[in-house]
PDB file of C-alpha atoms in Angstrom:
ATOM      1  CA  UNK A   1      -0.990  -4.650  13.880  1.00  0.00           C
ATOM      2  CA  UNK A   2       0.108  -7.447  11.580  1.00  0.00           C
ATOM      3  CA  UNK A   3      -0.770  -7.041   7.941  1.00  0.00           C
ATOM      4  CA  UNK A   4      -1.887  -9.722   5.513  1.00  0.00           C
ATOM      5  CA  UNK A   5       0.477 -12.687   5.590  1.00  0.00           C
ATOM      6  CA  UNK A   6       1.016 -15.270   2.859  1.00  0.00           C
ATOM      7  CA  UNK A   7       2.929 -18.520   2.694  1.00  0.00           C
ATOM      8  CA  UNK A   8       5.089 -19.737   1.209  1.00  0.00           C
ATOM      9  CA  UNK A   9       7.091 -16.795  -0.155  1.00  0.00           C
ATOM     10  CA  UNK A  10       8.429 -18.693  -3.127  1.00  0.00           C
ATOM     11  CA  UNK A  11       7.484 -21.995  -4.693  1.00  0.00           C
ATOM     12  CA  UNK A  12       8.837 -24.024  -7.598  1.00  0.00           C
ATOM     13  CA  UNK A  13       6.628 -26.731  -9.085  1.00  0.00           C
ATOM     14  CA  UNK A  14       6.666 -28.985 -12.130  1.00  0.00           C
ATOM     15  CA  UNK A  15       3.978 -29.000 -14.822  1.00  0.00           C
ATOM     16  CA  UNK A  16       1.043 -31.198 -13.852  1.00  0.00           C
ATOM     17  CA  UNK A  17       1.601 -30.868 -10.108  1.00  0.00           C
ATOM     18  CA  UNK A  18      -0.771 -29.291  -7.619  1.00  0.00           C
ATOM     19  CA  UNK A  19      -0.082 -26.344  -5.306  1.00  0.00           C
ATOM     20  CA  UNK A  20      -1.726 -24.816  -2.232  1.00  0.00           C
ATOM     21  CA  UNK A  21      -1.148 -21.205  -1.244  1.00  0.00           C
ATOM     22  CA  UNK A  22      -2.156 -19.810   2.142  1.00  0.00           C
ATOM     23  CA  UNK A  23      -3.296 -16.408   3.359  1.00  0.00           C
ATOM     24  CA  UNK A  24      -4.069 -14.906   6.770  1.00  0.00           C
ATOM     25  CA  UNK A  25      -6.059 -11.669   6.670  1.00  0.00           C
ATOM     26  CA  UNK A  26      -5.688  -8.616   8.855  1.00  0.00           C
ATOM     27  CA  UNK A  27      -7.340  -9.208  12.217  1.00  0.00           C
ATOM     28  CA  UNK A  28     -11.026  -8.304  12.003  1.00  0.00           C
ATOM     29  CA  UNK A  29     -11.214  -8.531   8.218  1.00  0.00           C
ATOM     30  CA  UNK A  30     -13.794 -11.043   7.022  1.00  0.00           C
ATOM     31  CA  UNK A  31     -13.297 -10.730   3.268  1.00  0.00           C
ATOM     32  CA  UNK A  32     -10.382 -12.292   1.391  1.00  0.00           C
ATOM     33  CA  UNK A  33      -9.652 -11.949  -2.318  1.00  0.00           C
ATOM     34  CA  UNK A  34      -7.080 -13.679  -4.500  1.00  0.00           C
ATOM     35  CA  UNK A  35      -5.331 -12.131  -7.505  1.00  0.00           C
ATOM     36  CA  UNK A  36      -2.826 -13.360 -10.065  1.00  0.00           C
ATOM     37  CA  UNK A  37      -0.169 -10.963 -11.334  1.00  0.00           C
ATOM     38  CA  UNK A  38       2.055 -11.896 -14.257  1.00  0.00           C
ATOM     39  CA  UNK A  39       5.145  -9.843 -15.002  1.00  0.00           C
ATOM     40  CA  UNK A  40       4.372  -6.454 -16.507  1.00  0.00           C
ATOM     41  CA  UNK A  41       0.617  -6.685 -15.854  1.00  0.00           C
ATOM     42  CA  UNK A  42      -1.727  -5.504 -13.152  1.00  0.00           C
ATOM     43  CA  UNK A  43      -3.267  -8.008 -10.722  1.00  0.00           C
ATOM     44  CA  UNK A  44      -6.152 -10.062 -12.137  1.00  0.00           C
ATOM     45  CA  UNK A  45      -9.024 -11.133  -9.901  1.00  0.00           C
ATOM     46  CA  UNK A  46      -9.405 -14.869  -9.196  1.00  0.00           C
ATOM     47  CA  UNK A  47     -11.735 -15.309  -6.185  1.00  0.00           C
ATOM     48  CA  UNK A  48     -13.394 -13.437  -3.378  1.00  0.00           C
ATOM     49  CA  UNK A  49     -14.665 -14.959  -0.135  1.00  0.00           C
ATOM     50  CA  UNK A  50     -16.711 -13.354   2.599  1.00  0.00           C
ATOM     51  CA  UNK A  51     -17.757 -15.122   5.761  1.00  0.00           C
ATOM     52  CA  UNK A  52     -16.594 -18.445   4.258  1.00  0.00           C
ATOM     53  CA  UNK A  53     -18.798 -18.103   1.172  1.00  0.00           C
ATOM     54  CA  UNK A  54     -17.636 -17.474  -2.375  1.00  0.00           C
ATOM     55  CA  UNK A  55     -18.800 -14.012  -3.413  1.00  0.00           C
ATOM     56  CA  UNK A  56     -17.102 -13.732  -6.786  1.00  0.00           C
ATOM     57  CA  UNK A  57     -15.010 -15.620  -9.297  1.00  0.00           C
ATOM     58  CA  UNK A  58     -12.866 -14.264 -12.091  1.00  0.00           C
ATOM     59  CA  UNK A  59     -12.258 -15.708 -15.534  1.00  0.00           C
ATOM     60  CA  UNK A  60     -10.027 -18.596 -14.490  1.00  0.00           C
ATOM     61  CA  UNK A  61     -10.361 -22.325 -15.293  1.00  0.00           C
ATOM     62  CA  UNK A  62     -11.775 -24.881 -12.871  1.00  0.00           C
ATOM     63  CA  UNK A  63      -8.223 -25.936 -12.031  1.00  0.00           C
ATOM     64  CA  UNK A  64      -8.293 -22.980  -9.644  1.00  0.00           C
ATOM     65  CA  UNK A  65     -10.233 -23.366  -6.394  1.00  0.00           C
ATOM     66  CA  UNK A  66     -10.256 -21.701  -3.006  1.00  0.00           C
ATOM     67  CA  UNK A  67     -11.848 -21.822   0.384  1.00  0.00           C
ATOM     68  CA  UNK A  68     -12.081 -19.740   3.526  1.00  0.00           C
ATOM     69  CA  UNK A  69     -11.880 -21.140   7.025  1.00  0.00           C
ATOM     70  CA  UNK A  70     -13.809 -20.177  10.205  1.00  0.00           C
ATOM     71  CA  UNK A  71     -10.853 -18.010  11.320  1.00  0.00           C
ATOM     72  CA  UNK A  72     -11.135 -16.170   7.938  1.00  0.00           C
ATOM     73  CA  UNK A  73      -7.812 -17.476   6.641  1.00  0.00           C
ATOM     74  CA  UNK A  74      -7.904 -18.797   3.097  1.00  0.00           C
ATOM     75  CA  UNK A  75      -6.273 -21.263   0.743  1.00  0.00           C
ATOM     76  CA  UNK A  76      -5.919 -21.123  -3.033  1.00  0.00           C
ATOM     77  CA  UNK A  77      -5.434 -24.426  -4.815  1.00  0.00           C
ATOM     78  CA  UNK A  78      -4.261 -24.871  -8.370  1.00  0.00           C
ATOM     79  CA  UNK A  79      -4.332 -28.312  -9.982  1.00  0.00           C
ATOM     80  CA  UNK A  80      -2.586 -29.623 -13.085  1.00  0.00           C
ATOM     81  CA  UNK A  81      -0.142 -26.727 -13.192  1.00  0.00           C
ATOM     82  CA  UNK A  82       0.768 -25.184 -16.544  1.00  0.00           C
ATOM     83  CA  UNK A  83       3.788 -23.060 -17.410  1.00  0.00           C
ATOM     84  CA  UNK A  84       1.398 -20.115 -17.796  1.00  0.00           C
ATOM     85  CA  UNK A  85       0.432 -20.373 -14.130  1.00  0.00           C
ATOM     86  CA  UNK A  86       3.830 -18.921 -13.195  1.00  0.00           C
ATOM     87  CA  UNK A  87       3.031 -15.611 -11.506  1.00  0.00           C
ATOM     88  CA  UNK A  88       2.878 -13.657  -8.266  1.00  0.00           C
ATOM     89  CA  UNK A  89      -0.242 -14.703  -6.355  1.00  0.00           C
ATOM     90  CA  UNK A  90      -1.622 -11.976  -4.148  1.00  0.00           C
ATOM     91  CA  UNK A  91      -4.071 -12.175  -1.296  1.00  0.00           C
ATOM     92  CA  UNK A  92      -5.985  -9.112  -0.120  1.00  0.00           C
ATOM     93  CA  UNK A  93      -8.252  -8.613   2.863  1.00  0.00           C
ATOM     94  CA  UNK A  94     -10.841  -5.974   3.626  1.00  0.00           C
ATOM     95  CA  UNK A  95     -13.324  -5.094   6.302  1.00  0.00           C
ATOM     96  CA  UNK A  96     -16.302  -3.918   4.288  1.00  0.00           C
ATOM     97  CA  UNK A  97     -15.086  -4.488   0.722  1.00  0.00           C
ATOM     98  CA  UNK A  98     -12.828  -1.477   0.290  1.00  0.00           C
ATOM     99  CA  UNK A  99     -10.025  -0.641   0.474  1.00  0.00           C
ATOM    100  CA  UNK A 100      -8.321  -3.984   0.017  1.00  0.00           C
ATOM    101  CA  UNK A 101      -4.973  -4.467   1.715  1.00  0.00           C
ATOM    102  CA  UNK A 102      -2.546  -6.797   0.015  1.00  0.00           C
ATOM    103  CA  UNK A 103      -0.072  -9.289   1.351  1.00  0.00           C
ATOM    104  CA  UNK A 104       3.496  -9.694   0.063  1.00  0.00           C
ATOM    105  CA  UNK A 105       2.470 -12.408  -2.385  1.00  0.00           C
ATOM    106  CA  UNK A 106       3.648 -15.911  -3.239  1.00  0.00           C
ATOM    107  CA  UNK A 107       5.952 -16.221  -6.243  1.00  0.00           C
ATOM    108  CA  UNK A 108       5.057 -19.446  -8.099  1.00  0.00           C
ATOM    109  CA  UNK A 109       7.379 -20.774 -10.769  1.00  0.00           C
ATOM    110  CA  UNK A 110       6.231 -23.723 -12.876  1.00  0.00           C
ATOM    111  CA  UNK A 111       8.948 -25.584 -14.793  1.00  0.00           C
TER     112      UNK A 111
ATOM    113  CA  UNK B   1     -16.846  -5.048 -18.817  1.00  0.00           C
ATOM    114  CA  UNK B   2     -14.843  -2.705 -16.592  1.00  0.00           C
ATOM    115  CA  UNK B   3     -11.637  -1.381 -18.152  1.00  0.00           C
ATOM    116  CA  UNK B   4      -8.698   0.631 -16.813  1.00  0.00           C
ATOM    117  CA  UNK B   5      -5.975   2.156 -18.978  1.00  0.00           C
ATOM    118  CA  UNK B   6      -2.912   3.785 -17.448  1.00  0.00           C
ATOM    119  CA  UNK B   7      -0.466   6.105 -19.161  1.00  0.00           C
ATOM    120  CA  UNK B   8       2.363   6.450 -19.643  1.00  0.00           C
ATOM    121  CA  UNK B   9       3.603   2.866 -19.260  1.00  0.00           C
ATOM    122  CA  UNK B  10       6.906   4.166 -17.934  1.00  0.00           C
ATOM    123  CA  UNK B  11       8.105   7.573 -16.781  1.00  0.00           C
ATOM    124  CA  UNK B  12      11.582   8.742 -15.925  1.00  0.00           C
ATOM    125  CA  UNK B  13      11.943  11.942 -13.886  1.00  0.00           C
ATOM    126  CA  UNK B  14      14.768  13.869 -12.343  1.00  0.00           C
ATOM    127  CA  UNK B  15      14.553  14.438  -8.612  1.00  0.00           C
ATOM    128  CA  UNK B  16      12.340  17.490  -8.032  1.00  0.00           C
ATOM    129  CA  UNK B  17      10.707  17.307 -11.490  1.00  0.00           C
ATOM    130  CA  UNK B  18       6.924  17.215 -10.933  1.00  0.00           C
ATOM    131  CA  UNK B  19       4.608  15.231 -13.225  1.00  0.00           C
ATOM    132  CA  UNK B  20       1.277  13.404 -13.442  1.00  0.00           C
ATOM    133  CA  UNK B  21       0.166   9.841 -14.099  1.00  0.00           C
ATOM    134  CA  UNK B  22      -3.133   9.179 -15.867  1.00  0.00           C
ATOM    135  CA  UNK B  23      -5.767   6.512 -15.259  1.00  0.00           C
ATOM    136  CA  UNK B  24      -8.702   6.342 -17.701  1.00  0.00           C
ATOM    137  CA  UNK B  25     -11.582   4.054 -16.841  1.00  0.00           C
ATOM    138  CA  UNK B  26     -14.916   2.716 -18.018  1.00  0.00           C
ATOM    139  CA  UNK B  27     -17.120   1.086 -15.403  1.00  0.00           C
ATOM    140  CA  UNK B  28     -20.821   0.382 -15.056  1.00  0.00           C
ATOM    141  CA  UNK B  29     -21.338   2.303 -11.850  1.00  0.00           C
ATOM    142  CA  UNK B  30     -18.213   3.429 -10.022  1.00  0.00           C
ATOM    143  CA  UNK B  31     -18.120   2.437  -6.379  1.00  0.00           C
ATOM    144  CA  UNK B  32     -14.526   3.605  -5.904  1.00  0.00           C
ATOM    145  CA  UNK B  33     -11.211   4.260  -7.646  1.00  0.00           C
ATOM    146  CA  UNK B  34      -8.041   3.135  -5.908  1.00  0.00           C
ATOM    147  CA  UNK B  35      -4.365   3.985  -6.257  1.00  0.00           C
ATOM    148  CA  UNK B  36      -1.689   1.567  -5.106  1.00  0.00           C
ATOM    149  CA  UNK B  37       2.090   1.658  -5.093  1.00  0.00           C
ATOM    150  CA  UNK B  38       3.995  -1.541  -5.836  1.00  0.00           C
ATOM    151  CA  UNK B  39       7.712  -2.134  -5.334  1.00  0.00           C
ATOM    152  CA  UNK B  40       9.383  -4.925  -7.362  1.00  0.00           C
ATOM    153  CA  UNK B  41       8.436  -8.403  -6.151  1.00  0.00           C
ATOM    154  CA  UNK B  42       6.143  -7.088  -3.405  1.00  0.00           C
ATOM    155  CA  UNK B  43       2.423  -6.707  -2.882  1.00  0.00           C
ATOM    156  CA  UNK B  44       0.614  -3.464  -3.754  1.00  0.00           C
ATOM    157  CA  UNK B  45       0.533  -0.836  -0.994  1.00  0.00           C
ATOM    158  CA  UNK B  46      -2.708   1.113  -0.638  1.00  0.00           C
ATOM    159  CA  UNK B  47      -2.455   4.870  -1.235  1.00  0.00           C
ATOM    160  CA  UNK B  48      -5.866   6.452  -1.901  1.00  0.00           C
ATOM    161  CA  UNK B  49      -9.555   5.802  -2.476  1.00  0.00           C
ATOM    162  CA  UNK B  50     -11.647   8.282  -4.482  1.00  0.00           C
ATOM    163  CA  UNK B  51     -15.417   7.922  -4.635  1.00  0.00           C
ATOM    164  CA  UNK B  52     -16.866  10.797  -6.653  1.00  0.00           C
ATOM    165  CA  UNK B  53     -15.910  13.269  -9.370  1.00  0.00           C
ATOM    166  CA  UNK B  54     -14.183  16.325  -7.986  1.00  0.00           C
ATOM    167  CA  UNK B  55     -12.740  14.513  -5.002  1.00  0.00           C
ATOM    168  CA  UNK B  56      -9.048  14.990  -4.164  1.00  0.00           C
ATOM    169  CA  UNK B  57      -6.751  13.197  -1.710  1.00  0.00           C
ATOM    170  CA  UNK B  58      -3.198  14.081  -0.692  1.00  0.00           C
ATOM    171  CA  UNK B  59      -0.372  12.217   0.999  1.00  0.00           C
ATOM    172  CA  UNK B  60       3.089  13.725   1.237  1.00  0.00           C
ATOM    173  CA  UNK B  61       4.227  14.415  -2.355  1.00  0.00           C
ATOM    174  CA  UNK B  62       1.247  12.621  -3.934  1.00  0.00           C
ATOM    175  CA  UNK B  63      -2.148  14.061  -4.849  1.00  0.00           C
ATOM    176  CA  UNK B  64      -4.935  12.054  -6.500  1.00  0.00           C
ATOM    177  CA  UNK B  65      -7.867  13.616  -8.342  1.00  0.00           C
ATOM    178  CA  UNK B  66     -10.966  12.120  -9.979  1.00  0.00           C
ATOM    179  CA  UNK B  67     -13.247  13.078 -12.866  1.00  0.00           C
ATOM    180  CA  UNK B  68     -16.071  11.066 -14.415  1.00  0.00           C
ATOM    181  CA  UNK B  69     -13.710   9.441 -16.915  1.00  0.00           C
ATOM    182  CA  UNK B  70     -10.214   9.554 -15.442  1.00  0.00           C
ATOM    183  CA  UNK B  71      -8.027  10.004 -12.425  1.00  0.00           C
ATOM    184  CA  UNK B  72      -4.653  11.685 -12.095  1.00  0.00           C
ATOM    185  CA  UNK B  73      -1.870  11.001  -9.639  1.00  0.00           C
ATOM    186  CA  UNK B  74       0.198  14.162  -9.329  1.00  0.00           C
ATOM    187  CA  UNK B  75       3.723  13.803  -7.969  1.00  0.00           C
ATOM    188  CA  UNK B  76       5.261  17.022  -6.683  1.00  0.00           C
ATOM    189  CA  UNK B  77       9.048  17.334  -6.334  1.00  0.00           C
ATOM    190  CA  UNK B  78       9.592  13.551  -6.414  1.00  0.00           C
ATOM    191  CA  UNK B  79      12.478  11.846  -4.650  1.00  0.00           C
ATOM    192  CA  UNK B  80      14.308   8.630  -5.662  1.00  0.00           C
ATOM    193  CA  UNK B  81      12.351   6.718  -3.008  1.00  0.00           C
ATOM    194  CA  UNK B  82       9.151   7.462  -4.963  1.00  0.00           C
ATOM    195  CA  UNK B  83      10.395   5.099  -7.678  1.00  0.00           C
ATOM    196  CA  UNK B  84       7.875   2.267  -7.994  1.00  0.00           C
ATOM    197  CA  UNK B  85       5.011   1.027 -10.159  1.00  0.00           C
ATOM    198  CA  UNK B  86       1.774   2.895  -9.506  1.00  0.00           C
ATOM    199  CA  UNK B  87      -1.411   0.898 -10.058  1.00  0.00           C
ATOM    200  CA  UNK B  88      -4.925   2.232 -10.570  1.00  0.00           C
ATOM    201  CA  UNK B  89      -8.003   0.063  -9.937  1.00  0.00           C
ATOM    202  CA  UNK B  90     -11.776   0.510 -10.080  1.00  0.00           C
ATOM    203  CA  UNK B  91     -14.492  -1.151  -8.065  1.00  0.00           C
ATOM    204  CA  UNK B  92     -17.864  -1.787  -9.692  1.00  0.00           C
ATOM    205  CA  UNK B  93     -20.878  -0.798  -7.693  1.00  0.00           C
ATOM    206  CA  UNK B  94     -22.237  -4.311  -8.027  1.00  0.00           C
ATOM    207  CA  UNK B  95     -19.157  -6.156  -6.826  1.00  0.00           C
ATOM    208  CA  UNK B  96     -16.306  -5.780  -4.397  1.00  0.00           C
ATOM    209  CA  UNK B  97     -13.559  -6.982  -6.733  1.00  0.00           C
ATOM    210  CA  UNK B  98     -10.954  -4.671  -8.200  1.00  0.00           C
ATOM    211  CA  UNK B  99     -10.149  -4.246 -11.907  1.00  0.00           C
ATOM    212  CA  UNK B 100      -6.568  -3.043 -12.311  1.00  0.00           C
ATOM    213  CA  UNK B 101      -4.691  -1.237 -15.029  1.00  0.00           C
ATOM    214  CA  UNK B 102      -1.229  -2.379 -16.085  1.00  0.00           C
ATOM    215  CA  UNK B 103       0.455   0.318 -14.035  1.00  0.00           C
ATOM    216  CA  UNK B 104       2.938   3.114 -14.630  1.00  0.00           C
ATOM    217  CA  UNK B 105       6.552   2.361 -13.779  1.00  0.00           C
ATOM    218  CA  UNK B 106       8.102   5.516 -12.302  1.00  0.00           C
ATOM    219  CA  UNK B 107      11.859   5.996 -12.013  1.00  0.00           C
ATOM    220  CA  UNK B 108      13.166   9.071 -10.213  1.00  0.00           C
ATOM    221  CA  UNK B 109      16.860   9.766 -10.697  1.00  0.00           C
ATOM    222  CA  UNK B 110      18.909  11.792  -8.179  1.00  0.00           C
TER     223      UNK B 110
END
């Protein structure tokens, strides 16, 4: 079975621009979570969606938003990019909340 | 606020030299403790879930244990392919999100 997929793999953006990251969960998984991982740190929780509803939000500014579609795929949007937004963005899916299975991530570089 | 502290930050072992990684945690109601392996530039790979003190899980050369305050990941006779960053995370009983530690970077030399 296919695992969690994310696109794009890599992305380079300029400060002030907007970016959209995409995630497809494992088939049958209805929950999707987004995490940000900066170099040398563990992943930090951004959002969780279940059945298209937001179930949790981490300590991130309103520039970050997300949504989940009827097919359970998800998008993460970041507006007004800052240099500090450069990170590996991880998507994880789960069936009942645990364990969460992660995708390969999207490497975002903001210049 | 849930907190996870992993030690050591980095560990270098010779092939065959067994050791343990530590994960100390504080959480208001533990729903589960998770171990993941992460290779450079890739997403974390799920290894184990532990739910209650005294529980143990094994997979090949890895064994995870859990007490009320910490978890250990024991690596027996490691091989170079075990080199990776090992992440520990806790799940609060009230939420489904994961709180991660910073990880332990393991390097196994032949």
